[in-house]
Short mmCIF file of C-alpha atoms and ligand atoms in Angstrom, two decimals:
data_model
loop_
_atom_site.label_atom_id
_atom_site.label_comp_id
_atom_site.label_asym_id
_atom_site.label_seq_id
_atom_site.Cartn_x
_atom_site.Cartn_y
_atom_site.Cartn_z
CA MET A 817 50.06 -69.02 67.26
CA LEU A 818 49.30 -70.94 70.48
CA ASP A 819 52.28 -70.71 72.91
CA ARG A 820 51.61 -72.48 76.18
CA SER A 821 54.97 -71.60 77.71
CA THR A 822 55.05 -69.98 81.12
CA ILE A 823 58.70 -68.84 80.86
CA TRP A 824 60.93 -67.39 78.07
CA PRO A 825 64.70 -67.17 78.18
CA TYR A 826 66.38 -63.84 79.12
CA ASP A 827 68.39 -62.20 76.31
CA MET A 828 72.13 -62.61 75.69
CA GLU A 829 72.93 -59.92 78.32
CA GLY A 830 70.74 -61.75 80.83
CA GLU A 831 67.86 -59.16 80.67
CA PRO A 832 64.25 -60.07 80.48
CA GLY A 833 62.68 -59.52 77.02
CA GLU A 834 59.06 -58.64 76.20
CA PHE A 835 57.98 -62.02 77.67
CA TYR A 836 59.65 -63.79 80.59
CA TYR A 837 56.97 -65.12 82.95
CA ALA A 838 53.36 -65.72 81.83
CA ARG A 839 51.66 -63.93 84.66
CA TYR A 840 53.20 -60.58 83.38
CA GLY A 841 52.30 -61.37 79.73
CA SER A 842 52.45 -64.06 77.17
CA PRO A 843 52.50 -64.00 73.31
CA THR A 844 49.16 -65.55 72.54
CA VAL A 845 47.40 -63.39 75.01
CA ALA A 846 49.19 -60.23 73.74
CA GLU A 847 48.26 -61.12 70.19
CA ALA A 848 44.56 -61.47 71.09
CA GLU A 849 44.71 -58.22 73.06
CA ALA A 850 46.27 -56.35 70.11
CA ARG A 851 43.41 -57.59 67.86
CA LEU A 852 40.67 -56.72 70.31
CA GLY A 853 42.24 -53.39 71.02
CA GLY A 854 42.24 -52.60 67.33
CA LEU A 855 38.54 -53.41 67.14
CA ASP A 856 37.65 -51.21 70.20
CA ARG A 857 40.26 -48.53 69.37
CA GLY A 858 41.99 -48.79 72.74
CA THR A 859 44.42 -50.90 74.74
CA ALA A 860 42.97 -54.29 75.57
CA LEU A 861 43.75 -56.59 78.51
CA LEU A 862 42.42 -60.09 78.93
CA PHE A 863 41.16 -61.68 82.15
CA PRO A 864 40.10 -65.20 82.99
CA SER A 865 36.36 -64.37 82.67
CA GLY A 866 34.07 -61.38 82.31
CA ALA A 867 33.37 -61.48 86.01
CA GLY A 868 37.22 -61.64 86.69
CA ALA A 869 37.66 -58.50 84.52
CA THR A 870 34.87 -56.74 86.43
CA THR A 871 36.52 -57.56 89.76
CA ALA A 872 39.99 -56.61 88.61
CA LEU A 873 38.79 -53.25 87.21
CA ALA A 874 36.75 -52.42 90.27
CA LEU A 875 39.60 -53.23 92.67
CA ALA A 876 42.21 -51.46 90.49
CA LEU A 877 40.17 -48.22 90.33
CA LEU A 878 38.39 -47.99 93.65
CA HIS A 879 39.05 -47.53 97.37
CA PRO A 880 37.21 -48.39 100.45
CA GLY A 881 34.24 -45.92 100.92
CA ASP A 882 33.80 -45.48 97.07
CA THR A 883 30.48 -45.97 95.36
CA ILE A 884 29.69 -47.41 91.89
CA ALA A 885 26.54 -46.19 90.00
CA LEU A 886 25.40 -49.44 88.33
CA ALA A 887 22.88 -49.51 85.47
CA ALA A 888 19.65 -51.07 86.82
CA GLY A 889 18.54 -54.25 85.02
CA CYS A 890 22.07 -54.93 83.75
CA TYR A 891 23.64 -58.43 83.90
CA PHE A 892 22.59 -59.82 87.25
CA GLY A 893 26.06 -61.30 88.03
CA THR A 894 27.66 -57.88 87.91
CA GLY A 895 25.56 -56.67 90.83
CA VAL A 896 26.42 -59.92 92.63
CA THR A 897 30.12 -59.34 92.02
CA PHE A 898 29.83 -55.75 93.48
CA ALA A 899 27.69 -57.04 96.47
CA THR A 900 30.62 -59.37 97.18
CA LEU A 901 33.09 -56.47 97.24
CA GLU A 902 30.92 -54.71 99.84
CA ARG A 903 32.95 -56.41 102.50
CA TRP A 904 35.94 -54.42 101.39
CA GLY A 905 33.95 -51.07 101.45
CA ILE A 906 33.00 -50.72 97.84
CA ARG A 907 29.30 -49.93 97.61
CA HIS A 908 27.01 -49.76 94.54
CA VAL A 909 23.76 -48.01 93.87
CA GLU A 910 21.51 -48.76 90.85
CA PHE A 911 20.11 -46.08 88.51
CA ASP A 912 18.24 -45.88 85.27
CA GLN A 913 20.98 -45.78 82.61
CA THR A 914 18.63 -44.23 79.98
CA GLY A 915 19.20 -40.97 82.07
CA PRO A 916 22.11 -39.31 83.78
CA PRO A 917 23.99 -41.12 86.56
CA PRO A 918 23.69 -39.95 90.23
CA GLN A 919 26.14 -37.28 91.41
CA GLY A 920 29.00 -37.89 93.75
CA VAL A 921 29.94 -41.46 92.69
CA GLN A 922 33.53 -42.77 91.98
CA LEU A 923 32.64 -44.99 89.01
CA VAL A 924 29.80 -45.26 86.52
CA TRP A 925 28.96 -48.77 85.23
CA LEU A 926 26.70 -49.08 82.06
CA GLU A 927 25.71 -51.87 79.86
CA ALA A 928 25.01 -51.66 76.12
CA PRO A 929 22.40 -53.05 75.78
CA SER A 930 21.54 -54.31 79.20
CA ASN A 931 20.98 -58.02 79.79
CA PRO A 932 18.09 -58.99 79.85
CA PHE A 933 16.12 -55.70 79.72
CA LEU A 934 17.92 -54.58 76.53
CA THR A 935 18.00 -50.86 77.33
CA MET A 936 20.67 -48.62 75.84
CA PRO A 937 22.68 -46.20 78.07
CA ASP A 938 22.62 -42.46 77.69
CA LEU A 939 26.35 -42.39 77.16
CA GLU A 940 26.46 -38.68 76.45
CA ALA A 941 24.91 -37.90 79.95
CA ALA A 942 27.27 -40.37 81.61
CA VAL A 943 30.57 -38.99 80.11
CA ALA A 944 29.46 -35.41 80.98
CA GLN A 945 30.00 -36.14 84.69
CA ALA A 946 33.32 -36.47 86.44
CA ALA A 947 33.64 -40.19 87.40
CA PRO A 948 35.21 -42.69 85.06
CA VAL A 949 32.66 -44.52 82.81
CA VAL A 950 32.78 -48.23 82.17
CA VAL A 951 30.56 -49.71 79.41
CA ASP A 952 29.90 -53.35 79.43
CA ALA A 953 29.47 -53.85 75.68
CA THR A 954 29.39 -57.66 75.80
CA VAL A 955 26.02 -57.73 73.84
CA ALA A 956 26.67 -54.84 71.46
CA THR A 957 30.30 -55.94 70.57
CA PRO A 958 32.60 -53.59 68.63
CA VAL A 959 30.56 -54.45 65.58
CA HIS A 960 27.74 -52.29 66.77
CA LEU A 961 29.30 -49.93 69.38
CA ARG A 962 32.80 -48.59 70.20
CA PRO A 963 32.11 -46.85 73.56
CA LEU A 964 35.58 -45.33 73.77
CA GLU A 965 34.79 -43.23 70.65
CA HIS A 966 31.92 -41.79 72.68
CA GLY A 967 34.10 -40.74 75.56
CA ALA A 968 33.80 -43.78 77.80
CA ASP A 969 37.04 -44.65 79.77
CA PHE A 970 36.81 -48.42 79.71
CA VAL A 971 34.97 -51.15 77.75
CA LEU A 972 34.32 -54.35 79.46
CA HIS A 973 33.52 -57.66 77.59
CA SER A 974 32.60 -61.06 78.65
CA ALA A 975 34.56 -62.50 75.68
CA THR A 976 32.99 -65.79 76.62
CA LYS A 977 30.04 -64.59 74.61
CA TYR A 978 30.06 -63.07 71.10
CA LEU A 979 33.85 -62.33 70.88
CA ALA A 980 35.01 -65.97 71.24
CA GLY A 981 31.58 -67.03 70.02
CA HIS A 982 31.54 -70.79 70.20
CA ASP A 983 30.69 -71.63 73.90
CA ASP A 984 34.03 -73.17 74.36
CA ALA A 985 36.17 -70.40 76.00
CA LEU A 986 35.73 -68.54 79.35
CA LEU A 987 37.35 -65.15 78.99
CA GLY A 988 37.00 -61.45 79.84
CA ALA A 989 38.45 -58.18 78.58
CA VAL A 990 38.88 -54.58 79.55
CA VAL A 991 39.65 -52.12 76.79
CA CYS A 992 41.14 -48.80 78.06
CA ARG A 993 41.02 -45.44 76.32
CA ASP A 994 44.11 -44.05 78.15
CA PRO A 995 47.39 -46.15 77.65
CA ARG A 996 48.50 -45.11 81.07
CA ALA A 997 45.36 -46.38 82.73
CA ALA A 998 46.02 -49.59 80.73
CA GLU A 999 49.59 -49.84 82.08
CA GLU A 1000 48.18 -49.43 85.64
CA LEU A 1001 45.70 -52.16 85.09
CA ARG A 1002 48.32 -54.46 83.53
CA ASP A 1003 50.53 -53.91 86.51
CA PHE A 1004 47.61 -54.57 88.98
CA ARG A 1005 46.85 -57.73 86.88
CA GLY A 1006 50.37 -59.10 87.17
CA ARG A 1007 50.54 -58.42 90.85
CA THR A 1008 47.17 -59.99 91.63
CA GLY A 1009 47.45 -62.82 89.12
CA ILE A 1010 43.99 -62.28 87.59
CA VAL A 1011 45.41 -63.09 84.13
CA ALA A 1012 44.05 -64.94 81.11
CA ALA A 1013 45.55 -68.26 79.92
CA PRO A 1014 46.80 -68.79 76.30
CA ASP A 1015 44.29 -71.42 75.27
CA PRO A 1016 41.09 -69.39 75.54
CA ALA A 1017 43.05 -66.36 74.10
CA TRP A 1018 43.80 -68.54 71.03
CA LEU A 1019 40.07 -69.44 70.76
CA LEU A 1020 39.34 -65.72 70.93
CA LEU A 1021 41.70 -64.99 68.03
CA ARG A 1022 39.88 -67.79 66.13
CA GLY A 1023 36.48 -66.31 66.99
CA LEU A 1024 37.42 -62.78 66.03
CA HIS A 1025 37.94 -63.84 62.36
CA THR A 1026 34.23 -64.31 62.09
CA LEU A 1027 32.91 -61.79 64.53
CA GLU A 1028 31.40 -59.38 62.14
CA LEU A 1029 29.68 -61.97 60.04
CA ARG A 1030 28.29 -63.80 63.06
CA VAL A 1031 27.04 -60.73 64.83
CA GLN A 1032 25.41 -59.34 61.71
CA ARG A 1033 23.57 -62.53 61.08
CA GLN A 1034 22.66 -62.92 64.80
CA THR A 1035 21.34 -59.40 64.82
CA GLN A 1036 19.20 -59.89 61.68
CA THR A 1037 17.87 -63.12 63.21
CA ALA A 1038 17.03 -61.60 66.55
CA ALA A 1039 15.32 -58.60 64.92
CA ALA A 1040 13.21 -61.01 62.68
CA LEU A 1041 12.30 -63.17 65.71
CA ALA A 1042 11.39 -60.05 67.81
CA GLU A 1043 9.08 -58.85 65.04
CA ARG A 1044 7.32 -62.13 64.79
CA LEU A 1045 7.04 -62.48 68.56
CA ARG A 1046 5.52 -59.03 68.74
CA SER A 1047 2.37 -60.22 66.96
CA HIS A 1048 2.11 -63.60 68.72
CA PRO A 1049 -0.98 -63.72 70.99
CA LYS A 1050 0.83 -65.59 73.83
CA VAL A 1051 3.64 -62.98 74.11
CA ALA A 1052 3.16 -59.85 76.24
CA ALA A 1053 6.40 -57.86 75.87
CA VAL A 1054 9.29 -58.15 73.49
CA ARG A 1055 12.62 -56.34 74.01
CA HIS A 1056 15.19 -55.94 71.29
CA PRO A 1057 17.03 -52.68 70.72
CA GLY A 1058 17.60 -53.18 67.06
CA ILE A 1059 21.30 -54.17 67.62
CA GLY A 1060 22.83 -57.43 68.84
CA GLY A 1061 21.56 -61.06 68.81
CA LEU A 1062 19.95 -61.00 72.26
CA LEU A 1063 16.23 -60.52 72.94
CA SER A 1064 13.82 -61.08 75.72
CA PHE A 1065 10.07 -61.55 75.85
CA ASP A 1066 7.35 -62.35 78.40
CA VAL A 1067 4.84 -65.14 78.47
CA ALA A 1068 2.01 -65.50 81.05
CA GLY A 1069 4.04 -66.61 84.11
CA ALA A 1070 6.80 -68.78 85.62
CA GLU A 1071 5.00 -72.04 84.70
CA GLU A 1072 4.31 -71.06 81.15
CA ALA A 1073 7.92 -69.89 80.73
CA ARG A 1074 9.15 -73.30 82.06
CA ARG A 1075 7.05 -75.07 79.58
CA VAL A 1076 8.14 -72.99 76.66
CA GLU A 1077 11.87 -73.42 77.46
CA THR A 1078 11.56 -77.13 77.89
CA ALA A 1079 9.51 -77.48 74.66
CA THR A 1080 12.06 -76.21 72.14
CA ARG A 1081 13.82 -78.79 69.97
CA LEU A 1082 16.38 -76.81 67.96
CA ILE A 1083 16.91 -74.01 70.50
CA VAL A 1084 18.89 -75.30 73.46
CA ASN A 1085 17.64 -74.71 76.97
CA ALA A 1086 20.72 -73.43 78.57
CA THR A 1087 22.24 -70.25 79.98
CA SER A 1088 24.73 -67.83 78.46
CA LEU A 1089 24.53 -65.96 75.10
CA GLY A 1090 26.48 -65.01 72.06
CA GLY A 1091 27.45 -68.49 70.72
CA VAL A 1092 26.73 -69.98 67.43
CA THR A 1093 23.90 -72.16 68.95
CA SER A 1094 20.63 -70.48 69.90
CA VAL A 1095 19.87 -70.70 73.61
CA LEU A 1096 16.68 -69.84 75.61
CA GLU A 1097 16.09 -69.66 79.30
CA SER A 1098 13.74 -68.31 81.83
CA ARG A 1099 15.67 -65.71 83.78
CA ALA A 1100 13.57 -65.74 87.05
CA ARG A 1101 15.50 -68.90 88.03
CA TRP A 1102 18.55 -66.82 88.60
CA GLU A 1103 17.21 -63.33 89.11
CA GLY A 1104 14.07 -63.95 91.11
CA ASP A 1105 11.58 -61.11 91.15
CA ARG A 1106 14.05 -58.69 89.72
CA VAL A 1107 12.64 -59.82 86.38
CA PRO A 1108 8.97 -60.59 85.37
CA ALA A 1109 8.15 -64.25 86.20
CA GLY A 1110 7.55 -65.15 82.58
CA LEU A 1111 10.56 -63.39 81.07
CA LEU A 1112 12.38 -65.70 78.56
CA ARG A 1113 15.82 -64.62 77.38
CA LEU A 1114 16.80 -65.85 73.79
CA SER A 1115 20.23 -65.53 72.33
CA ALA A 1116 19.99 -65.99 68.47
CA GLY A 1117 22.64 -68.34 66.98
CA LEU A 1118 23.44 -69.06 63.37
CA GLU A 1119 20.70 -71.53 62.57
CA ASP A 1120 18.18 -70.85 59.77
CA PRO A 1121 15.83 -67.96 61.10
CA ASP A 1122 12.71 -69.75 59.67
CA ALA A 1123 13.62 -73.02 61.55
CA LEU A 1124 14.20 -70.97 64.71
CA TRP A 1125 10.73 -69.31 64.37
CA ALA A 1126 9.01 -72.66 63.69
CA ASP A 1127 10.68 -74.02 66.83
CA LEU A 1128 9.58 -71.12 68.94
CA GLU A 1129 6.04 -71.23 67.50
CA GLN A 1130 5.62 -74.89 68.33
CA ALA A 1131 6.99 -74.48 71.82
CA LEU A 1132 4.60 -71.54 72.51
CA GLU A 1133 1.72 -73.66 71.07
CA ARG A 1134 2.61 -76.70 73.19
CA ALA A 1135 2.98 -74.69 76.35
CA SER A 1136 -0.43 -73.12 75.96
CA ALA A 1137 -2.10 -76.33 74.88
CA VAL A 1138 -1.14 -77.63 78.39
CA THR A 1139 -2.51 -74.45 80.02
CA THR A 1140 -5.99 -74.75 78.28
CA SER A 1141 -6.35 -78.50 78.60
N1 PLP B 2606 28.65 -59.07 81.36
C1 PLP B 2606 27.62 -59.49 80.69
C2 PLP B 2606 26.73 -58.52 79.98
C3 PLP B 2606 27.34 -60.86 80.84
O1 PLP B 2606 26.14 -61.34 80.20
C4 PLP B 2606 28.14 -61.76 81.56
C5 PLP B 2606 27.84 -63.21 81.64
O2 PLP B 2606 26.75 -63.63 81.38
C6 PLP B 2606 29.32 -61.26 82.17
C7 PLP B 2606 29.52 -59.88 82.05
C8 PLP B 2606 30.17 -62.10 82.98
O3 PLP B 2606 30.98 -62.82 82.12
P1 PLP B 2606 31.61 -64.28 82.38
O4 PLP B 2606 30.49 -65.18 82.47
O5 PLP B 2606 32.54 -64.52 81.33
O6 PLP B 2606 32.35 -64.15 83.73
#
């Protein structure tokens, strides 16, 4: 049920009940948190966006002088968020998440799979060291991976993506293994006000009804498109880890990538991922030379896979027709 109230009456004795002021908790947000917590087998807390969840978790856990070991090639914006926190004395170093994290850090931040390089973290190596481990499982979703069951301390989601799933809700989540850590983070959230609103939480509840069906279909479609792209003469590298609806591939360079992304008809040329509509974009526009100039990221939606392939094929064809003419 969508409850947009910000206040709820005290009880007959004049004492606050479970809900009394929306910054400290509200019924729709709590219901969505309970559902997501059930899927990830932990205690979930919602935040206004994935980046908001990242900021809240980093500030709640760390002190000035602390260092985060961040998976190289993970979501570009996470590094931007951490760089913004440097002013407050929180540093980050990048490492190859397919191996063990560096020693002596205060937090390890992994991504499963990384966006847009699609590597999977070595979770076993990460949880063997002392610092708390966060896994951004936005792309895997609980359908494919429940990091808490592998010893991670926190799962982070941009719920904007697969969890809500329809490109109409901006939302983030942290799922905690330890209920006491969850209480501390809830307390921090209430005090700092980095709290989710009921409307996107309600859209999350609606999206979760179809999460498994959507993600299974998107995974199948992404795997099928990756396979076909692998044998396409214009495509140099194809990345898809076998799980999730996200893939990336390289064409000859920046100009060719721009031509491909603007030549699709069914696939929308837009950013983001995880929605019911397939989207494609060149990532160099955002990430610069951190990614190959011709890298295209494709998020498979729920359209007919053959129609998606036909669209990609004609876009690759048209882009190269311009090159050779
Ligand atoms: N984590 C990953 C893997 C993402 O792809 C994104 C957004 O693209 C985020 C976090 C940030 O989420 P939001 O855009 O909801 O703030």
